[in-house]
Amino acid sequence: MIDSVCIKLFDHRHASRDEFAALNRFNNQARAEVFPDDTPVTLDEEIVVWRNRPPTWVTDIWAAWREGDIVGTGRAYFRRAEDNQHAAEFDVKVLPAYRGHGLARSLLQKVIELPQRENRSLLIGWTTDRVPAGDAFMERIGARHGMLERVSQLELTELNRDLMNEWLARAPERATGFALEFHEGTFPESDLQAIVDLLHVMNDAPREALELEDEQLTVEDVRGWQTWRAERGITTWTLFAREVATRKLAGFTETFWRPSNPELLQQGGTGVWPQYRNKGLGRWLKAAMIEQVLRECPQVKRIRTDNANSNAPMLKINYDLGFKHFLTNRAWQVEVQTVRAYLGNAT
């Protein structure tokens, strides 16, 4: 079976619609193995996802072709920045019928070309408990555990509305001197640098054993992500907590909604600067955002989010509201040198 497969670099900036259709079919099959109830991504959105990636992201994707279909992919990617110049992320995916024939190893051989070319010494990859073959592959290539991530989901029919309303009612008392500000879509230019600075609060989120540095985001990074999401038709909502007296931003929470998957809302980051914690700002932000969703997006039936398994404070907020464990992801890390040794020794 592996003899009839041809592995080629996928030119995601200039590929034809037919080539993207094959990639779209493959990615939807791979996603359905993890998220069987999610709406498939449309071909048009798939094309925008790949053609219009933010300019600071560098990506190579390799596709394993068989009779006009893609049956496996391998990808290496990183954000070109001042931080984490030693690391690149990667993934290798193979359809179930093609596993066990050495295709993942052949894709990996192509994947490491980009990090080697860019002198990146560490690879970070993710697996999910929905696809046990991923963990087995990571162990086989010599990767070690970096972080456990818990994906949680809230069915809005199970939302603890009494608790949400209590947090909203208590907010003016606990968070005296703060106000919430709502933004949809692109951040205002007048606040952009302050918002970029605020997003660095996410560096406080646990990284567990991952050998990564704090991210140093730029205005170009944030504008690139916002443009990319807007071109995909994603609606972005952000709530900021601002200290009224100083006008300083104290915290934020963000959500993303795709009209092509209308019943699902993705919860993004939530963070509060250390000096403003223990005032209920995190609970206020989360509760106010859910209230906004209930009021403005009646089509949404569930909210999905992810957190490091060790992030007890955020997990408690989520689970108090009614979120439940949905699946577990695992981050792995492995040196490029170790992967090269595996590829050289594999038979």
Coordinates of C-alpha atoms in Angstrom, one line a residue, residues 63-326:
A63 CA 0.9 15.6 1.6
A64 CA 0.8 11.9 0.9
W65 CA -1.2 11.3 -2.3
R66 CA -2.8 8.1 -3.5
E67 CA -5.0 8.0 -6.6
G68 CA -6.0 11.7 -6.3
D69 CA -6.7 11.6 -2.6
I70 CA -4.5 12.7 0.3
V71 CA -4.2 9.9 2.9
G72 CA -1.6 11.6 5.2
T73 CA 0.0 14.9 6.0
G74 CA 3.1 16.1 7.8
R75 CA 3.5 19.7 8.9
A76 CA 6.2 21.9 10.5
Y77 CA 5.5 25.5 11.5
F78 CA 6.6 28.3 13.8
R79 CA 6.1 32.0 14.4
R80 CA 9.0 34.1 13.2
A81 CA 9.8 36.1 16.4
E82 CA 12.4 37.1 18.9
D83 CA 11.3 34.4 21.3
N84 CA 11.5 30.6 21.0
Q85 CA 13.9 30.6 18.1
H86 CA 15.0 27.1 19.1
A87 CA 11.5 25.5 18.6
A88 CA 9.1 24.5 15.9
E89 CA 5.8 22.7 16.1
F90 CA 4.9 19.7 14.0
D91 CA 2.2 17.2 13.4
V92 CA 1.9 14.0 11.4
K93 CA -1.6 12.6 10.5
V94 CA -2.4 9.4 8.6
L95 CA -5.8 8.0 7.9
P96 CA -6.6 4.8 9.9
A97 CA -6.5 2.5 6.8
Y98 CA -3.0 3.6 6.0
R99 CA -1.4 3.3 9.5
G100 CA 1.1 0.7 10.3
H101 CA 2.9 0.8 7.0
G102 CA 5.6 3.3 7.7
L103 CA 3.8 6.3 6.1
A104 CA 4.1 8.4 9.3
R105 CA 7.9 7.8 9.3
S106 CA 8.2 8.8 5.7
L107 CA 6.2 12.0 6.3
L108 CA 8.3 12.8 9.4
Q109 CA 11.4 12.5 7.2
K110 CA 10.1 15.4 5.1
V111 CA 8.7 17.4 8.1
I112 CA 12.1 17.8 9.8
E113 CA 13.6 19.6 6.7
L114 CA 12.1 23.0 7.7
P115 CA 13.3 23.0 11.3
Q116 CA 16.8 21.8 10.2
R117 CA 17.0 24.5 7.6
E118 CA 16.0 27.1 10.2
N119 CA 18.4 25.7 12.8
R120 CA 15.5 24.8 15.1
S121 CA 16.6 22.2 17.6
L122 CA 13.3 21.3 19.4
L123 CA 10.1 19.9 18.0
I124 CA 6.7 20.3 19.8
G125 CA 3.8 18.1 18.8
W126 CA 0.3 17.4 20.1
T127 CA -1.7 14.2 20.4
T128 CA -5.2 13.4 21.6
D129 CA -6.7 10.6 23.6
R130 CA -9.2 10.1 20.8
V131 CA -6.4 8.8 18.6
P132 CA -4.2 6.5 20.6
A133 CA -1.9 5.9 17.6
G134 CA -0.6 9.4 18.1
D135 CA 0.9 8.7 21.5
A136 CA 2.4 5.4 20.3
F137 CA 4.1 7.3 17.4
M138 CA 5.5 10.0 19.7
E139 CA 6.9 7.3 22.1
R140 CA 8.4 5.5 19.1
I141 CA 10.3 8.6 17.9
G142 CA 11.7 9.3 21.4
A143 CA 9.5 12.2 22.4
R144 CA 8.9 13.0 26.0
H145 CA 5.8 14.4 27.8
G146 CA 5.6 18.2 27.9
M147 CA 2.1 19.1 29.1
L148 CA -1.4 17.7 29.6
E149 CA -4.2 19.9 28.3
R150 CA -7.8 19.3 29.3
V151 CA -10.5 20.2 26.7
S152 CA -13.8 21.1 28.4
Q153 CA -17.2 21.7 26.9
L154 CA -20.3 23.4 28.3
E155 CA -23.7 22.4 27.0
L156 CA -25.6 25.7 27.5
T157 CA -28.6 23.6 28.7
E158 CA -26.4 22.6 31.6
L159 CA -25.1 26.1 32.4
N160 CA -25.3 27.0 36.1
R161 CA -27.3 30.2 35.5
D162 CA -27.8 30.9 39.2
L163 CA -24.1 31.0 39.8
M164 CA -23.5 33.1 36.6
N165 CA -26.1 35.6 37.8
E166 CA -24.5 35.6 41.3
W167 CA -21.1 36.4 39.9
L168 CA -22.6 39.2 37.8
A169 CA -24.5 40.6 40.8
R170 CA -21.4 40.5 43.1
A171 CA -19.0 42.0 40.5
P172 CA -19.6 45.7 41.3
E173 CA -18.9 45.0 45.0
R174 CA -15.8 42.8 44.5
A175 CA -14.3 44.6 41.6
T176 CA -15.0 48.2 42.7
G177 CA -13.3 50.7 40.4
F178 CA -13.3 48.4 37.3
A179 CA -15.5 48.4 34.2
L180 CA -15.9 46.0 31.3
E181 CA -15.5 47.0 27.7
F182 CA -16.8 44.9 24.8
H183 CA -15.2 44.8 21.4
E184 CA -16.2 42.9 18.3
G185 CA -13.7 42.2 15.6
T186 CA -10.6 44.4 15.0
F187 CA -9.1 46.1 18.1
P188 CA -9.2 49.9 18.0
E189 CA -6.0 51.5 17.0
S190 CA -6.0 53.8 20.0
D191 CA -5.7 50.8 22.4
L192 CA -3.8 48.4 20.2
Q193 CA -0.4 48.5 21.9
A194 CA -2.0 48.3 25.3
I195 CA -4.0 45.3 24.2
V196 CA -0.9 43.6 22.8
D197 CA 0.8 44.2 26.2
L198 CA -2.2 42.8 28.0
L199 CA -2.2 39.6 25.9
H200 CA 1.2 38.8 27.5
V201 CA -0.6 37.9 30.7
M202 CA -1.1 34.5 29.0
N203 CA 2.5 33.8 29.6
D204 CA 1.4 33.2 33.2
A205 CA -0.6 30.2 32.0
P206 CA 1.1 26.9 33.0
R207 CA 3.5 25.4 30.5
E208 CA 4.3 22.5 32.8
A209 CA 7.5 20.7 31.4
L210 CA 7.5 22.4 28.0
E211 CA 10.9 23.9 27.2
L212 CA 9.5 27.2 25.9
E213 CA 10.1 30.8 26.6
D214 CA 7.5 33.5 27.2
E215 CA 6.0 34.7 23.9
Q216 CA 6.8 38.3 23.0
L217 CA 3.9 39.3 20.8
T218 CA 4.0 42.3 18.5
V219 CA 1.3 44.5 16.9
E220 CA 2.1 42.7 13.6
D221 CA 1.3 39.3 15.2
V222 CA -2.0 40.5 16.6
R223 CA -3.1 42.3 13.5
G224 CA -2.2 39.3 11.4
W225 CA -4.3 36.9 13.5
Q226 CA -7.2 39.3 13.4
T227 CA -7.1 39.7 9.6
W228 CA -6.8 35.9 9.2
R229 CA -9.8 35.3 11.4
A230 CA -11.9 38.0 9.7
E231 CA -11.1 36.6 6.2
R232 CA -12.3 33.2 7.5
G233 CA -15.6 34.7 8.5
I234 CA -14.9 34.2 12.2
T235 CA -16.7 36.5 14.6
T236 CA -14.3 37.5 17.4
W237 CA -15.6 38.9 20.7
T238 CA -13.3 40.3 23.4
L239 CA -14.2 41.6 26.8
F240 CA -11.7 43.8 28.6
A241 CA -11.6 44.7 32.3
R242 CA -10.3 48.3 32.7
E243 CA -9.3 50.0 36.0
V244 CA -11.4 53.2 35.8
A245 CA -9.0 55.5 37.8
T246 CA -5.8 54.6 35.8
R247 CA -7.4 53.5 32.5
K248 CA -5.1 50.5 32.6
L249 CA -6.3 47.2 31.2
A250 CA -6.4 44.6 33.9
G251 CA -7.7 41.5 32.2
F252 CA -9.6 40.0 29.2
T253 CA -11.5 37.1 27.8
E254 CA -12.1 36.2 24.1
T255 CA -14.4 34.0 22.1
F256 CA -14.5 32.9 18.4
W257 CA -17.6 31.8 16.4
R258 CA -17.8 30.4 12.9
P259 CA -21.1 30.8 11.1
S260 CA -20.3 27.5 9.2
N261 CA -20.4 25.7 12.6
P262 CA -23.1 27.8 14.3
E263 CA -23.8 25.6 17.3
L264 CA -20.3 25.8 18.7
L265 CA -18.5 28.7 20.3
Q266 CA -14.7 28.5 21.0
Q267 CA -13.5 30.1 24.2
G268 CA -10.1 31.6 23.7
G269 CA -7.8 33.0 26.4
T270 CA -8.8 34.5 29.7
G271 CA -6.3 36.3 31.8
V272 CA -5.9 38.9 34.6
W273 CA -2.7 40.6 35.6
P274 CA -1.4 39.3 39.1
Q275 CA -1.9 42.7 40.8
Y276 CA -5.6 42.7 39.9
R277 CA -6.4 39.1 40.9
N278 CA -8.6 38.0 43.8
K279 CA -11.2 40.6 43.0
G280 CA -13.5 38.3 41.0
L281 CA -12.5 39.8 37.6
G282 CA -12.0 36.4 36.0
R283 CA -15.4 35.2 37.1
W284 CA -17.0 38.5 36.0
L285 CA -15.4 38.4 32.6
K286 CA -16.4 34.8 32.0
A287 CA -20.0 35.3 33.2
A288 CA -20.5 38.5 31.3
M289 CA -19.2 36.9 28.1
I290 CA -21.6 33.9 28.5
E291 CA -24.4 36.4 29.2
Q292 CA -23.5 38.2 25.9
V293 CA -23.6 34.8 24.0
L294 CA -27.0 33.9 25.4
R295 CA -28.4 37.2 24.5
E296 CA -26.8 37.7 21.0
C297 CA -26.2 34.2 19.7
P298 CA -29.2 31.9 20.4
Q299 CA -27.9 29.5 17.8
V300 CA -24.9 28.6 20.0
K301 CA -25.6 25.4 22.0
R302 CA -22.1 24.6 23.4
I303 CA -18.9 26.3 24.4
R304 CA -15.5 24.6 24.1
T305 CA -12.3 25.6 25.8
D306 CA -8.9 24.1 26.7
N307 CA -6.6 24.6 29.7
A308 CA -3.4 23.1 31.0
N309 CA -4.4 20.2 33.3
S310 CA -2.5 22.0 36.1
N311 CA -4.4 25.3 35.7
A312 CA -6.6 24.6 38.7
P313 CA -8.0 28.2 39.1
M314 CA -9.4 28.4 35.6
L315 CA -10.6 24.8 35.6
K316 CA -12.6 25.6 38.8
I317 CA -14.2 28.6 37.2
N318 CA -15.2 26.5 34.1
Y319 CA -16.4 23.5 36.0
D320 CA -18.4 25.6 38.5
L321 CA -20.2 27.1 35.5
G322 CA -21.1 23.6 34.2
F323 CA -18.2 22.7 31.8
K324 CA -17.3 19.0 31.7
H325 CA -14.3 17.1 30.6
F326 CA -14.5 16.5 26.8

